[in-house]
PDB file of N, CA and C in Angstrom:
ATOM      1  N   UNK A   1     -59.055-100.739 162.943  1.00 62.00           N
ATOM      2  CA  UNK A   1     -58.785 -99.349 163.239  1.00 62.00           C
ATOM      3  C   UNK A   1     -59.357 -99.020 164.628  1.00 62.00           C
ATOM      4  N   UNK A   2     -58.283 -98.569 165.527  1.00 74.00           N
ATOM      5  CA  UNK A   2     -59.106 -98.000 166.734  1.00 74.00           C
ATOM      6  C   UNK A   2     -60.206 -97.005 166.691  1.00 74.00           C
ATOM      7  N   UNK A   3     -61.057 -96.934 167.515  1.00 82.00           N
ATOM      8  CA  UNK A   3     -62.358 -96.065 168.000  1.00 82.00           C
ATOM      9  C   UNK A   3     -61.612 -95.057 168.123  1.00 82.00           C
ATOM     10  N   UNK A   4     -61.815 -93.275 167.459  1.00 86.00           N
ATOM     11  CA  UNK A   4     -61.605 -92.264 167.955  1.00 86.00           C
ATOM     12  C   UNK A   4     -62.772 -91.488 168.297  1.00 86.00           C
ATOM     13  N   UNK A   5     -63.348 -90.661 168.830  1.00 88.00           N
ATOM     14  CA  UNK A   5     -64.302 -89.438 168.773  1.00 88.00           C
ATOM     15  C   UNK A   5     -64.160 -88.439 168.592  1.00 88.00           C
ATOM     16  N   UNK A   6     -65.522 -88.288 167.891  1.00 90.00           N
ATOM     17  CA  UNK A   6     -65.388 -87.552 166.810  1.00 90.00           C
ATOM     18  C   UNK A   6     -66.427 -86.459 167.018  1.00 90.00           C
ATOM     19  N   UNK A   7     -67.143 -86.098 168.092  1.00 93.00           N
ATOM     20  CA  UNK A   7     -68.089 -84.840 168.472  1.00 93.00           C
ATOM     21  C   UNK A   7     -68.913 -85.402 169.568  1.00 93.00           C
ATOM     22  N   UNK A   8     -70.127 -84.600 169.768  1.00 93.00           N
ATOM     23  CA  UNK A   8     -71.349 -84.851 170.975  1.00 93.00           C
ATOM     24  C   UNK A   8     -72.227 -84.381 170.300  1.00 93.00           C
ATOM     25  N   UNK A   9     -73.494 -84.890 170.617  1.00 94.00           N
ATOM     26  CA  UNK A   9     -74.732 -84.515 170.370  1.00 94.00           C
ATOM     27  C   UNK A   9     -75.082 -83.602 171.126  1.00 94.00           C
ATOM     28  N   UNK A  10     -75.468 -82.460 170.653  1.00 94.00           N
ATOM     29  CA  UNK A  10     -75.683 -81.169 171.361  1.00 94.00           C
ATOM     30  C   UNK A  10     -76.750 -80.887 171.387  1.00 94.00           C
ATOM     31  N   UNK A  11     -77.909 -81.714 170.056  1.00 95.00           N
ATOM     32  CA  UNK A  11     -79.031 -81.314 170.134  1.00 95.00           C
ATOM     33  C   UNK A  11     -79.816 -82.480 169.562  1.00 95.00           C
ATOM     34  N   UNK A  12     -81.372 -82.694 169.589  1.00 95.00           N
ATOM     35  CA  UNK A  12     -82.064 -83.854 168.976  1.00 95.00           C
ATOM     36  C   UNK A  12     -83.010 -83.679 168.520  1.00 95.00           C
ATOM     37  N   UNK A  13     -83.760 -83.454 167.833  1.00 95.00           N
ATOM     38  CA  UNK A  13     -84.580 -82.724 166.766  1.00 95.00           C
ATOM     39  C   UNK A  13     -85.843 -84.421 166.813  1.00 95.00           C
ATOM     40  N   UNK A  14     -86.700 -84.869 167.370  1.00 94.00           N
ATOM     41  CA  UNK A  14     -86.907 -85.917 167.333  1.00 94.00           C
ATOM     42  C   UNK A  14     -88.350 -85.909 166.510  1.00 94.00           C
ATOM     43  N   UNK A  15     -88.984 -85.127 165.984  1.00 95.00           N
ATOM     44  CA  UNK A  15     -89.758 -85.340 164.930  1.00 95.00           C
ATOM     45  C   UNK A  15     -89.174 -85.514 163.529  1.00 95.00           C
ATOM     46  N   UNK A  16     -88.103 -84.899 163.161  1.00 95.00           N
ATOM     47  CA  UNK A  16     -87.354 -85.626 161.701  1.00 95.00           C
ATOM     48  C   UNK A  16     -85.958 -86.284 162.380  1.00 95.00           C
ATOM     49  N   UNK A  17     -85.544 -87.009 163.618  1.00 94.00           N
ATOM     50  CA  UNK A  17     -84.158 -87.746 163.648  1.00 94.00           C
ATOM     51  C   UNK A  17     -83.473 -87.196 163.308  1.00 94.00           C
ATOM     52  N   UNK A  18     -82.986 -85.768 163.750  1.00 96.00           N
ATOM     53  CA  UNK A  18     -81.665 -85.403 163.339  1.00 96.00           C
ATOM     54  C   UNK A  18     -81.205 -84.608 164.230  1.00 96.00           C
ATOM     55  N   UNK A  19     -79.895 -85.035 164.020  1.00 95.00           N
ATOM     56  CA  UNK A  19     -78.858 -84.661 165.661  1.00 95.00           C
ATOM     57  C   UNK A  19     -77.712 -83.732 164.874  1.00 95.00           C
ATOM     58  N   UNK A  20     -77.644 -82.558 166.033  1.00 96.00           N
ATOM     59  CA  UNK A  20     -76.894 -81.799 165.822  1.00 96.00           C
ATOM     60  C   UNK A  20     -75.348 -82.281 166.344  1.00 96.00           C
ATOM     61  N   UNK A  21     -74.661 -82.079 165.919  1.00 96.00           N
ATOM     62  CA  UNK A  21     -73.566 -83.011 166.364  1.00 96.00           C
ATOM     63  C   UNK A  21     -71.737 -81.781 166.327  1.00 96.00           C
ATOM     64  N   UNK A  22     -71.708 -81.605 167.519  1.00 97.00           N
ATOM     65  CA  UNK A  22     -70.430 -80.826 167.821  1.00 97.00           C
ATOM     66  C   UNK A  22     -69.309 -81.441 167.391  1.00 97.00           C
ATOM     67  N   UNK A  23     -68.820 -81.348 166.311  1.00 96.00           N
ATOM     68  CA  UNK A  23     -67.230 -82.176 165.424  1.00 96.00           C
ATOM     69  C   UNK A  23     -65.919 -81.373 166.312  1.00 96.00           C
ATOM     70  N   UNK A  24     -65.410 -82.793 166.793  1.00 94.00           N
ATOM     71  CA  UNK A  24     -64.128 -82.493 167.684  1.00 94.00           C
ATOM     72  C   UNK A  24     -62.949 -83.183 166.795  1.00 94.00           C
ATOM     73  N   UNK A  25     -63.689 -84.035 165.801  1.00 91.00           N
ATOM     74  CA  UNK A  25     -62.405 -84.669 164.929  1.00 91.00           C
ATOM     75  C   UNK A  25     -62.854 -84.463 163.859  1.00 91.00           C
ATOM     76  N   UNK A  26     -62.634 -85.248 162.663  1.00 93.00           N
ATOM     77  CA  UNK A  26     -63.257 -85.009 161.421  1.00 93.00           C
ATOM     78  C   UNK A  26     -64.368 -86.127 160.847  1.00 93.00           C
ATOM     79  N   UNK A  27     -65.160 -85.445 159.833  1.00 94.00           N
ATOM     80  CA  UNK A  27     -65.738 -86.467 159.719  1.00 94.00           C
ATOM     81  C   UNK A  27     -66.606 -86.413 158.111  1.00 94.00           C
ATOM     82  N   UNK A  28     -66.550 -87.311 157.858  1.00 96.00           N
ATOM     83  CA  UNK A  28     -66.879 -86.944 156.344  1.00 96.00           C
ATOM     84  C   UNK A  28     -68.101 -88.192 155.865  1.00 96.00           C
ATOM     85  N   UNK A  29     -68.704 -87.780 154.931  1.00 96.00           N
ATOM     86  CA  UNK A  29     -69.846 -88.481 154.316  1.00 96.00           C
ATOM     87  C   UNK A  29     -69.116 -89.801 153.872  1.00 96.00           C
ATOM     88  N   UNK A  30     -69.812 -91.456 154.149  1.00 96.00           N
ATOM     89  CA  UNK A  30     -69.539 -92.411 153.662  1.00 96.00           C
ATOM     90  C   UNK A  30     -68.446 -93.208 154.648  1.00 96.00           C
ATOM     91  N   UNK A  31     -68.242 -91.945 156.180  1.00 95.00           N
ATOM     92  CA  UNK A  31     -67.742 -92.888 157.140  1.00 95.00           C
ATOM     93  C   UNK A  31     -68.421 -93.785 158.104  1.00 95.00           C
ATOM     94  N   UNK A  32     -68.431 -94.508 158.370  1.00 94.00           N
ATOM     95  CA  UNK A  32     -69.284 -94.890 159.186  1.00 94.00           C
ATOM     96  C   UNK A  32     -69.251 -94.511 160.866  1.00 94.00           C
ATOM     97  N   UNK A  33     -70.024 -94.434 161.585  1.00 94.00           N
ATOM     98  CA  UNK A  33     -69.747 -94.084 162.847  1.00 94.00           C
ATOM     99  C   UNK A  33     -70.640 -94.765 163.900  1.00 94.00           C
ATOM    100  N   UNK A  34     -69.884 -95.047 165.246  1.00 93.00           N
ATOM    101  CA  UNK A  34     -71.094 -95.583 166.518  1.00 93.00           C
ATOM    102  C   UNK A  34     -71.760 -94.355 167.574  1.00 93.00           C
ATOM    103  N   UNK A  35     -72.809 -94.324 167.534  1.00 92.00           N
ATOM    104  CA  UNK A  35     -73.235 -93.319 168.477  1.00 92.00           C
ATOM    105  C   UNK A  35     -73.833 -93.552 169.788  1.00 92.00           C
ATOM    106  N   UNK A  36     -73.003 -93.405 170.921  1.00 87.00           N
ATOM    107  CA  UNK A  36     -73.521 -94.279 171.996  1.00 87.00           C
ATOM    108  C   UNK A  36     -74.810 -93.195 173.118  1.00 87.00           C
ATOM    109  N   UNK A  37     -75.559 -94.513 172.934  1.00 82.00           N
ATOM    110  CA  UNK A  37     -76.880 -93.672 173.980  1.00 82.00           C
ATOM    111  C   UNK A  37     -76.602 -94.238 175.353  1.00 82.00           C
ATOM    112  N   UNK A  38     -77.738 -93.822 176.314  1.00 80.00           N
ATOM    113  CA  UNK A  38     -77.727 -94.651 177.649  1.00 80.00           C
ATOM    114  C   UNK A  38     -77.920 -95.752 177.565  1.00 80.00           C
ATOM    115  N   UNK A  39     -78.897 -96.066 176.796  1.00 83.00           N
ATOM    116  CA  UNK A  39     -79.282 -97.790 177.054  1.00 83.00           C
ATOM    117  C   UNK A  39     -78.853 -98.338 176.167  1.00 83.00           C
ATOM    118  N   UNK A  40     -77.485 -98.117 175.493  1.00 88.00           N
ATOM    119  CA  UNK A  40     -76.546 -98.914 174.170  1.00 88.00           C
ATOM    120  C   UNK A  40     -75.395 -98.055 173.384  1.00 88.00           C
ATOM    121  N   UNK A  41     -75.691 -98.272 172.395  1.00 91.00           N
ATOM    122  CA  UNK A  41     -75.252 -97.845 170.971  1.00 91.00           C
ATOM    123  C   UNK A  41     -75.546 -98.817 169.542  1.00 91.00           C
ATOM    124  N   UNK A  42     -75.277 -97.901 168.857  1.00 93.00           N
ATOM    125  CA  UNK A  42     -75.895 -98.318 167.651  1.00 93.00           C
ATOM    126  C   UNK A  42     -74.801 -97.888 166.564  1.00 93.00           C
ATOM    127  N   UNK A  43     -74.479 -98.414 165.287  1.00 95.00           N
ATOM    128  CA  UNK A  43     -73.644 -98.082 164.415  1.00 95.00           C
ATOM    129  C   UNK A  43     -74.165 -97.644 162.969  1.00 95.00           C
ATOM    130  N   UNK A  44     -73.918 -96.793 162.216  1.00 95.00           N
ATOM    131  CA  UNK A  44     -74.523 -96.256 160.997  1.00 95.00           C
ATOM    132  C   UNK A  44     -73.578 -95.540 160.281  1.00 95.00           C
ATOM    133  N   UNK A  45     -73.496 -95.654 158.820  1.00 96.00           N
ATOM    134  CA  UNK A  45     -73.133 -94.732 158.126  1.00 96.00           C
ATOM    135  C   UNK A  45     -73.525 -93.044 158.193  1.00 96.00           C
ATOM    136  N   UNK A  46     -72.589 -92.420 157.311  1.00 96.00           N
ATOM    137  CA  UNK A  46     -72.666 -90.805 157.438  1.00 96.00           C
ATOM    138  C   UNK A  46     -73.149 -90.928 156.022  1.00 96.00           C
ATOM    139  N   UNK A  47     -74.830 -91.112 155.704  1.00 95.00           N
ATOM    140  CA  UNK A  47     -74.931 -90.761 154.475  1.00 95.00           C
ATOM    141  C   UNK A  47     -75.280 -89.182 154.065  1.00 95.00           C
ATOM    142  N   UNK A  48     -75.353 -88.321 154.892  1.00 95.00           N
ATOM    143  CA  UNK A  48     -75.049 -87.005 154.810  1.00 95.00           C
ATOM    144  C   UNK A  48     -75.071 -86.020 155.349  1.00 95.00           C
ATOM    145  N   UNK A  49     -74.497 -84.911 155.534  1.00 97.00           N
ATOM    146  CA  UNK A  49     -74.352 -83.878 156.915  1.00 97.00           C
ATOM    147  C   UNK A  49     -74.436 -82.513 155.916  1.00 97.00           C
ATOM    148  N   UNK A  50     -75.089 -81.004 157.344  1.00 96.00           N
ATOM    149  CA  UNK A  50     -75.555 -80.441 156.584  1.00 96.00           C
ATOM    150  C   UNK A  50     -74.646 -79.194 158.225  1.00 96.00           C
ATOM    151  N   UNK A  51     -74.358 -78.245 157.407  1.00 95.00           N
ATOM    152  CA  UNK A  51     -73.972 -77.330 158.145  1.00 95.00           C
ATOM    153  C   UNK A  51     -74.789 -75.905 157.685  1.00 95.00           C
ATOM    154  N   UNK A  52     -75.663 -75.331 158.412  1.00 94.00           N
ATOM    155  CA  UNK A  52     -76.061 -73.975 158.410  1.00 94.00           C
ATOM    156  C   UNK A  52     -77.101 -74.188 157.284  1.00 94.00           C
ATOM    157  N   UNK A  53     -78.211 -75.607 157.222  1.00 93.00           N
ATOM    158  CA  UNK A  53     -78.475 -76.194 156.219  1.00 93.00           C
ATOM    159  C   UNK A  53     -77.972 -76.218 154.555  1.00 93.00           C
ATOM    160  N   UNK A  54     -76.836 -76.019 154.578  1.00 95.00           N
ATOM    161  CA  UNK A  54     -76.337 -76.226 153.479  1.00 95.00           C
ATOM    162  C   UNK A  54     -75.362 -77.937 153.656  1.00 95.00           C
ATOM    163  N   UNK A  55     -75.587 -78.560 152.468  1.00 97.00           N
ATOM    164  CA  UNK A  55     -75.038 -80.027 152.392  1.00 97.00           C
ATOM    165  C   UNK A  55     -73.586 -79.456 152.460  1.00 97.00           C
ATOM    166  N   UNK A  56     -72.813 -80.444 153.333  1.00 97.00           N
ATOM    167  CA  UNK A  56     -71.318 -80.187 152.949  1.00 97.00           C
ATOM    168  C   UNK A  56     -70.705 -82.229 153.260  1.00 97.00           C
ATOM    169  N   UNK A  57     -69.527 -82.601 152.740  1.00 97.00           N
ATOM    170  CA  UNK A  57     -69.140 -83.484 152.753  1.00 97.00           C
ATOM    171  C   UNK A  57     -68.127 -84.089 153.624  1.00 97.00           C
ATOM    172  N   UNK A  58     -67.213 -83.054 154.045  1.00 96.00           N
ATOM    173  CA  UNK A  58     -66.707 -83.195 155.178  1.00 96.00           C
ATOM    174  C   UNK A  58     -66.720 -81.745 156.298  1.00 96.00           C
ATOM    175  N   UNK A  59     -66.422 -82.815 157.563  1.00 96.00           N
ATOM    176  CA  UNK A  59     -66.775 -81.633 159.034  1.00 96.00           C
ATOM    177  C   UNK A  59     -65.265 -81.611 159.524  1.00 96.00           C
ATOM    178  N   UNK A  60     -64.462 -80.297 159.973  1.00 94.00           N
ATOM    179  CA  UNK A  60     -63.699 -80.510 160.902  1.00 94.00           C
ATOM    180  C   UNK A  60     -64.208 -79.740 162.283  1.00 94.00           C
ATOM    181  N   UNK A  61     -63.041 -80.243 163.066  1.00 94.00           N
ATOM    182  CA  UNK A  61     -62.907 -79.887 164.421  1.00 94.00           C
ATOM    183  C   UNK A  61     -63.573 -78.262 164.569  1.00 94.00           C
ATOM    184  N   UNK A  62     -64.318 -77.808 165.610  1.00 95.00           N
ATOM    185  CA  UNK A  62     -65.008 -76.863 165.966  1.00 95.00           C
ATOM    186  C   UNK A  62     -66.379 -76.436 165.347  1.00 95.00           C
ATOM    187  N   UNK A  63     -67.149 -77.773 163.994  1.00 96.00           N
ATOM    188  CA  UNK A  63     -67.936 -77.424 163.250  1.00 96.00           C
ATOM    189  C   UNK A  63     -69.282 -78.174 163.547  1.00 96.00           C
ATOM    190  N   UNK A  64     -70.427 -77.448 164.150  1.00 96.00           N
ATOM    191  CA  UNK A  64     -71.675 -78.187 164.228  1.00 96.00           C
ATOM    192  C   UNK A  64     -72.257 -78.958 162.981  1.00 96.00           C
ATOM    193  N   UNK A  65     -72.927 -79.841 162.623  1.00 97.00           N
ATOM    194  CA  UNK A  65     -73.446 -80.564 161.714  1.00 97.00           C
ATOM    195  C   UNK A  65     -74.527 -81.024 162.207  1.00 97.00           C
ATOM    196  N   UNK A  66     -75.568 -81.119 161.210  1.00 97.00           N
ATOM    197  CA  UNK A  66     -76.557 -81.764 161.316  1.00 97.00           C
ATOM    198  C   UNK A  66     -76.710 -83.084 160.822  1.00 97.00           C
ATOM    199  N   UNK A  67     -77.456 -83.762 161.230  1.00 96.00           N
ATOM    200  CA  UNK A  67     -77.414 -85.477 160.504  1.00 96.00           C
ATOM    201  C   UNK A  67     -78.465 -86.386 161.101  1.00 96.00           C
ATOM    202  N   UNK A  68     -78.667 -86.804 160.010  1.00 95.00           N
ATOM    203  CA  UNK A  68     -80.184 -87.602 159.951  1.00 95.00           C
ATOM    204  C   UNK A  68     -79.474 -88.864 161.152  1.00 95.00           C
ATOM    205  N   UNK A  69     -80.314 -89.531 162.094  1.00 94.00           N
ATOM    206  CA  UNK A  69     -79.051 -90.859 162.786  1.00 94.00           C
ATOM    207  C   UNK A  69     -81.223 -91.944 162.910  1.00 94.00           C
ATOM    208  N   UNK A  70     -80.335 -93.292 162.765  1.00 92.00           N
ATOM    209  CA  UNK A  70     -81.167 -94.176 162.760  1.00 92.00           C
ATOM    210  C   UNK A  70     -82.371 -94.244 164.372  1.00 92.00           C
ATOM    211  N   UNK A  71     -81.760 -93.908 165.175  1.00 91.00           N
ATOM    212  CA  UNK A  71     -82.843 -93.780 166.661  1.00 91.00           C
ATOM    213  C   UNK A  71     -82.447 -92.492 167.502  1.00 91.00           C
ATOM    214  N   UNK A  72     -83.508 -92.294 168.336  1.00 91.00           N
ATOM    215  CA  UNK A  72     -83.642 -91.413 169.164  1.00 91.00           C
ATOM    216  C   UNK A  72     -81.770 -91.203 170.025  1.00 91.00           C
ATOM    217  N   UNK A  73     -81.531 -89.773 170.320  1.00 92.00           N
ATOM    218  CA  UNK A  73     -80.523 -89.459 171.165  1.00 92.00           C
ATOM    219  C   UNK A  73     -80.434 -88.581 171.883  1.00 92.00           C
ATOM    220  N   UNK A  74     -79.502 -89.054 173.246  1.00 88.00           N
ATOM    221  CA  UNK A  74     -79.872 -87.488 173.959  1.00 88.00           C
ATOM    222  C   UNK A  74     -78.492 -86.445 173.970  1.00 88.00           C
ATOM    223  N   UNK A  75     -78.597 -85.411 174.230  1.00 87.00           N
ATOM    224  CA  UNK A  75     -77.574 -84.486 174.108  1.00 87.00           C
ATOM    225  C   UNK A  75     -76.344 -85.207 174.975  1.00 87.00           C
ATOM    226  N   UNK A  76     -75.039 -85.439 174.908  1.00 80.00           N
ATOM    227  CA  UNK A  76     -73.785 -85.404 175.721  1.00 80.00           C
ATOM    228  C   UNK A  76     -73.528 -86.580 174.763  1.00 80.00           C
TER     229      UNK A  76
END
């Protein structure tokens, strides 16, 4: 399956790892996704996203989410 994108990190919360993440496509719990930093990327599952801290399961287009991600990130 080709690579699409699917939001930006808008924000990084780096005492609990969790990135606010601007949804430009969709995206739902149990997809997996790559999140590219400056010095790489890294690949991880969506084991769960939280909008307006409430859990929700899937994100569409125009919807911030929050989400736990395995390392540090910077906004863009």
């Amino acid at each position: 399956m080709a690579e699409q994108e699917i939001g930006k990190v808008g924000h990084f919360f780096g005492k609990i790892s969790v990135a606010m993440i601007k949804i430009t496509g969709e995206l739902k719990v149990g997809d997996t996704i790559k999140i590219k930093t400056h010095s790489g990327e890294f690949t991880q599952p969506v084991d769960s996203m939280q909008v307006d801290r409430n859990p929700v399961s899937v994100a569409a287009a125009g919807v911030e989410v929050g989400m736990k991600v395995a390392q540090p990130v910077k906004e863009g």
